[in-house]
């Protein structure tokens, strides 16, 4: 499979967006992420809620497909902030196992970063191999994140 031949689509979402991601494509992206996030994934309902947030409040969906098969997908949400909190958070990114290590993740990230306005934050587990990609793209670890789970 040649990664350069893939069809990469990017949708900016939200109340001021001119285009909308179809309900069918929302379902396809959510199902793909649920299946391919592996150990870094969330419940399908959480992924769907992330998509709904992007549709209602702003964000983006970027995905790559070949012959109708999804091979990678990314969702960002707009935070509504800027300066003190990045304006965007990259919530989900996954590539199909058969495409890993071939540059698809990088292509998706570059497409996302070229199309969102403002700073972008993301969370990555320390042992996630994608961390090296994010660092090569300019992401830095500015803070130690701490959470109080309730």
PDB file of C-alpha atoms in Angstrom:
ATOM      1  CA  UNK A   1       0.000   0.000   0.000  1.00  0.00           C
ATOM      2  CA  UNK A   2       1.300   3.428  -0.952  1.00  0.00           C
ATOM      3  CA  UNK A   3       0.553   5.966   1.758  1.00  0.00           C
ATOM      4  CA  UNK A   4       0.868   8.883  -0.703  1.00  0.00           C
ATOM      5  CA  UNK A   5      -2.130   7.592  -2.713  1.00  0.00           C
ATOM      6  CA  UNK A   6      -4.574   7.917   0.179  1.00  0.00           C
ATOM      7  CA  UNK A   7      -7.503  10.301   0.168  1.00  0.00           C
ATOM      8  CA  UNK A   8      -7.209  12.580   3.220  1.00  0.00           C
ATOM      9  CA  UNK A   9     -10.295  14.610   4.124  1.00  0.00           C
ATOM     10  CA  UNK A  10     -10.419  17.439   6.674  1.00  0.00           C
ATOM     11  CA  UNK A  11     -13.614  18.969   8.059  1.00  0.00           C
ATOM     12  CA  UNK A  12     -13.614  22.071  10.235  1.00  0.00           C
ATOM     13  CA  UNK A  13     -16.681  21.800  12.450  1.00  0.00           C
ATOM     14  CA  UNK A  14     -18.767  24.048  14.665  1.00  0.00           C
ATOM     15  CA  UNK A  15     -21.507  26.641  14.511  1.00  0.00           C
ATOM     16  CA  UNK A  16     -19.523  28.865  12.120  1.00  0.00           C
ATOM     17  CA  UNK A  17     -18.308  26.038   9.844  1.00  0.00           C
ATOM     18  CA  UNK A  18     -19.553  25.956   6.282  1.00  0.00           C
ATOM     19  CA  UNK A  19     -19.522  22.167   5.927  1.00  0.00           C
ATOM     20  CA  UNK A  20     -20.841  19.353   8.074  1.00  0.00           C
ATOM     21  CA  UNK A  21     -19.607  15.859   8.506  1.00  0.00           C
ATOM     22  CA  UNK A  22     -22.418  13.482   7.585  1.00  0.00           C
ATOM     23  CA  UNK A  23     -24.001  11.320  10.276  1.00  0.00           C
ATOM     24  CA  UNK A  24     -22.718   8.261   8.403  1.00  0.00           C
ATOM     25  CA  UNK A  25     -19.142   9.580   8.399  1.00  0.00           C
ATOM     26  CA  UNK A  26     -19.422  10.454  12.106  1.00  0.00           C
ATOM     27  CA  UNK A  27     -20.416   6.851  12.797  1.00  0.00           C
ATOM     28  CA  UNK A  28     -17.599   5.515  10.606  1.00  0.00           C
ATOM     29  CA  UNK A  29     -14.975   7.692  12.321  1.00  0.00           C
ATOM     30  CA  UNK A  30     -16.223   6.841  15.822  1.00  0.00           C
ATOM     31  CA  UNK A  31     -16.279   3.109  15.057  1.00  0.00           C
ATOM     32  CA  UNK A  32     -12.808   3.285  13.495  1.00  0.00           C
ATOM     33  CA  UNK A  33     -11.315   5.085  16.485  1.00  0.00           C
ATOM     34  CA  UNK A  34     -13.021   2.717  18.911  1.00  0.00           C
ATOM     35  CA  UNK A  35     -11.524  -0.253  17.040  1.00  0.00           C
ATOM     36  CA  UNK A  36      -8.015   1.122  16.448  1.00  0.00           C
ATOM     37  CA  UNK A  37      -7.103   3.161  19.522  1.00  0.00           C
ATOM     38  CA  UNK A  38      -6.168  -0.113  21.191  1.00  0.00           C
ATOM     39  CA  UNK A  39      -4.959   0.360  24.776  1.00  0.00           C
ATOM     40  CA  UNK A  40      -5.265   4.158  24.463  1.00  0.00           C
ATOM     41  CA  UNK A  41      -8.974   4.106  23.638  1.00  0.00           C
ATOM     42  CA  UNK A  42     -12.181   5.165  25.300  1.00  0.00           C
ATOM     43  CA  UNK A  43     -15.742   3.914  25.259  1.00  0.00           C
ATOM     44  CA  UNK A  44     -17.587   4.367  21.982  1.00  0.00           C
ATOM     45  CA  UNK A  45     -20.018   6.738  23.736  1.00  0.00           C
ATOM     46  CA  UNK A  46     -17.117   8.996  24.754  1.00  0.00           C
ATOM     47  CA  UNK A  47     -15.780   9.122  21.204  1.00  0.00           C
ATOM     48  CA  UNK A  48     -19.269   9.953  19.934  1.00  0.00           C
ATOM     49  CA  UNK A  49     -19.579  12.691  22.574  1.00  0.00           C
ATOM     50  CA  UNK A  50     -16.266  14.148  21.402  1.00  0.00           C
ATOM     51  CA  UNK A  51     -17.582  14.255  17.839  1.00  0.00           C
ATOM     52  CA  UNK A  52     -20.828  15.860  18.993  1.00  0.00           C
ATOM     53  CA  UNK A  53     -18.835  18.517  20.868  1.00  0.00           C
ATOM     54  CA  UNK A  54     -16.793  19.270  17.728  1.00  0.00           C
ATOM     55  CA  UNK A  55     -19.969  19.564  15.657  1.00  0.00           C
ATOM     56  CA  UNK A  56     -21.687  21.859  18.172  1.00  0.00           C
ATOM     57  CA  UNK A  57     -18.842  23.956  19.590  1.00  0.00           C
ATOM     58  CA  UNK A  58     -15.994  23.658  17.119  1.00  0.00           C
ATOM     59  CA  UNK A  59     -13.218  21.339  16.179  1.00  0.00           C
ATOM     60  CA  UNK A  60     -12.147  19.205  13.289  1.00  0.00           C
ATOM     61  CA  UNK A  61     -12.260  15.693  11.924  1.00  0.00           C
ATOM     62  CA  UNK A  62      -9.551  14.495   9.604  1.00  0.00           C
ATOM     63  CA  UNK A  63      -9.456  11.034   8.125  1.00  0.00           C
ATOM     64  CA  UNK A  64      -7.646   9.009   5.502  1.00  0.00           C
ATOM     65  CA  UNK A  65      -9.282   6.364   3.378  1.00  0.00           C
ATOM     66  CA  UNK A  66      -8.474   4.131   0.488  1.00  0.00           C
ATOM     67  CA  UNK A  67     -11.199   2.509  -1.603  1.00  0.00           C
ATOM     68  CA  UNK A  68     -13.765   3.468   1.050  1.00  0.00           C
ATOM     69  CA  UNK A  69     -11.807   1.888   3.937  1.00  0.00           C
ATOM     70  CA  UNK A  70     -10.774   4.194   6.785  1.00  0.00           C
ATOM     71  CA  UNK A  71      -7.081   3.867   7.566  1.00  0.00           C
ATOM     72  CA  UNK A  72      -6.615   6.750   9.995  1.00  0.00           C
ATOM     73  CA  UNK A  73      -8.623   9.395  11.837  1.00  0.00           C
ATOM     74  CA  UNK A  74      -8.128  12.424  14.079  1.00  0.00           C
ATOM     75  CA  UNK A  75     -10.587  14.503  16.131  1.00  0.00           C
ATOM     76  CA  UNK A  76      -9.795  17.898  17.640  1.00  0.00           C
ATOM     77  CA  UNK A  77     -12.019  20.007  19.864  1.00  0.00           C
ATOM     78  CA  UNK A  78     -11.855  23.783  20.095  1.00  0.00           C
ATOM     79  CA  UNK A  79     -11.486  24.829  23.743  1.00  0.00           C
ATOM     80  CA  UNK A  80     -12.860  28.333  23.381  1.00  0.00           C
ATOM     81  CA  UNK A  81      -9.770  29.643  25.122  1.00  0.00           C
ATOM     82  CA  UNK A  82      -6.409  30.890  24.020  1.00  0.00           C
ATOM     83  CA  UNK A  83      -3.193  32.086  25.557  1.00  0.00           C
ATOM     84  CA  UNK A  84      -3.500  30.543  28.989  1.00  0.00           C
ATOM     85  CA  UNK A  85      -5.010  27.298  27.622  1.00  0.00           C
ATOM     86  CA  UNK A  86      -4.363  26.117  24.041  1.00  0.00           C
ATOM     87  CA  UNK A  87      -7.208  26.918  21.657  1.00  0.00           C
ATOM     88  CA  UNK A  88      -7.475  23.312  20.499  1.00  0.00           C
ATOM     89  CA  UNK A  89      -7.038  19.877  21.976  1.00  0.00           C
ATOM     90  CA  UNK A  90      -6.245  16.884  19.846  1.00  0.00           C
ATOM     91  CA  UNK A  91      -8.491  14.315  21.500  1.00  0.00           C
ATOM     92  CA  UNK A  92      -8.137  11.213  19.325  1.00  0.00           C
ATOM     93  CA  UNK A  93      -5.761   9.938  16.668  1.00  0.00           C
ATOM     94  CA  UNK A  94      -5.407   6.388  15.405  1.00  0.00           C
ATOM     95  CA  UNK A  95      -4.134   4.626  12.326  1.00  0.00           C
ATOM     96  CA  UNK A  96      -4.998   1.137  11.147  1.00  0.00           C
ATOM     97  CA  UNK A  97      -2.464  -1.454  12.280  1.00  0.00           C
ATOM     98  CA  UNK A  98      -1.567  -2.342   8.702  1.00  0.00           C
ATOM     99  CA  UNK A  99      -0.447   1.251   8.019  1.00  0.00           C
ATOM    100  CA  UNK A 100       1.549   1.918  11.182  1.00  0.00           C
ATOM    101  CA  UNK A 101       5.149   2.978  10.682  1.00  0.00           C
ATOM    102  CA  UNK A 102       4.545   4.211   7.117  1.00  0.00           C
ATOM    103  CA  UNK A 103       4.014   7.924   7.763  1.00  0.00           C
ATOM    104  CA  UNK A 104       0.220   8.072   7.799  1.00  0.00           C
ATOM    105  CA  UNK A 105       0.110   9.411  11.363  1.00  0.00           C
ATOM    106  CA  UNK A 106       2.513  12.155  10.349  1.00  0.00           C
ATOM    107  CA  UNK A 107       0.416  13.054   7.289  1.00  0.00           C
ATOM    108  CA  UNK A 108      -2.732  13.222   9.394  1.00  0.00           C
ATOM    109  CA  UNK A 109      -1.028  15.364  12.045  1.00  0.00           C
ATOM    110  CA  UNK A 110       0.383  17.750   9.427  1.00  0.00           C
ATOM    111  CA  UNK A 111      -3.060  18.109   7.836  1.00  0.00           C
ATOM    112  CA  UNK A 112      -4.664  18.822  11.204  1.00  0.00           C
ATOM    113  CA  UNK A 113      -2.004  21.337  12.245  1.00  0.00           C
ATOM    114  CA  UNK A 114      -2.263  23.153   8.897  1.00  0.00           C
ATOM    115  CA  UNK A 115      -6.023  23.539   9.242  1.00  0.00           C
ATOM    116  CA  UNK A 116      -6.720  24.476  12.877  1.00  0.00           C
ATOM    117  CA  UNK A 117      -6.120  27.999  14.168  1.00  0.00           C
ATOM    118  CA  UNK A 118      -4.177  28.556  17.353  1.00  0.00           C
ATOM    119  CA  UNK A 119      -2.215  26.337  19.683  1.00  0.00           C
ATOM    120  CA  UNK A 120      -2.855  22.618  20.015  1.00  0.00           C
ATOM    121  CA  UNK A 121      -2.519  20.455  23.111  1.00  0.00           C
ATOM    122  CA  UNK A 122      -2.636  16.686  23.316  1.00  0.00           C
ATOM    123  CA  UNK A 123      -2.227  14.024  25.953  1.00  0.00           C
ATOM    124  CA  UNK A 124       0.077  11.081  25.329  1.00  0.00           C
ATOM    125  CA  UNK A 125       1.111   8.213  27.554  1.00  0.00           C
ATOM    126  CA  UNK A 126       4.876   8.221  28.268  1.00  0.00           C
ATOM    127  CA  UNK A 127       5.366   4.798  26.648  1.00  0.00           C
ATOM    128  CA  UNK A 128       3.213   5.487  23.543  1.00  0.00           C
ATOM    129  CA  UNK A 129       5.452   5.202  20.438  1.00  0.00           C
ATOM    130  CA  UNK A 130       3.553   8.130  18.833  1.00  0.00           C
ATOM    131  CA  UNK A 131       5.195  10.425  21.381  1.00  0.00           C
ATOM    132  CA  UNK A 132       8.313  10.628  19.189  1.00  0.00           C
ATOM    133  CA  UNK A 133       6.208  11.810  16.236  1.00  0.00           C
ATOM    134  CA  UNK A 134       4.604  14.537  18.329  1.00  0.00           C
ATOM    135  CA  UNK A 135       8.013  15.717  19.522  1.00  0.00           C
ATOM    136  CA  UNK A 136       9.337  15.812  15.929  1.00  0.00           C
ATOM    137  CA  UNK A 137       6.333  17.970  14.994  1.00  0.00           C
ATOM    138  CA  UNK A 138       7.244  20.489  17.717  1.00  0.00           C
ATOM    139  CA  UNK A 139       5.099  19.407  20.664  1.00  0.00           C
ATOM    140  CA  UNK A 140       6.821  19.847  24.017  1.00  0.00           C
ATOM    141  CA  UNK A 141       6.011  18.664  27.510  1.00  0.00           C
ATOM    142  CA  UNK A 142       5.457  21.986  29.258  1.00  0.00           C
ATOM    143  CA  UNK A 143       3.505  20.695  32.261  1.00  0.00           C
ATOM    144  CA  UNK A 144       2.993  17.630  34.342  1.00  0.00           C
ATOM    145  CA  UNK A 145      -0.715  16.890  34.168  1.00  0.00           C
ATOM    146  CA  UNK A 146      -2.487  15.971  37.365  1.00  0.00           C
ATOM    147  CA  UNK A 147      -6.137  14.929  37.623  1.00  0.00           C
ATOM    148  CA  UNK A 148      -8.616  14.391  40.366  1.00  0.00           C
ATOM    149  CA  UNK A 149     -10.928  11.686  39.019  1.00  0.00           C
ATOM    150  CA  UNK A 150     -14.476  11.789  40.393  1.00  0.00           C
TER     151      UNK A 150
END
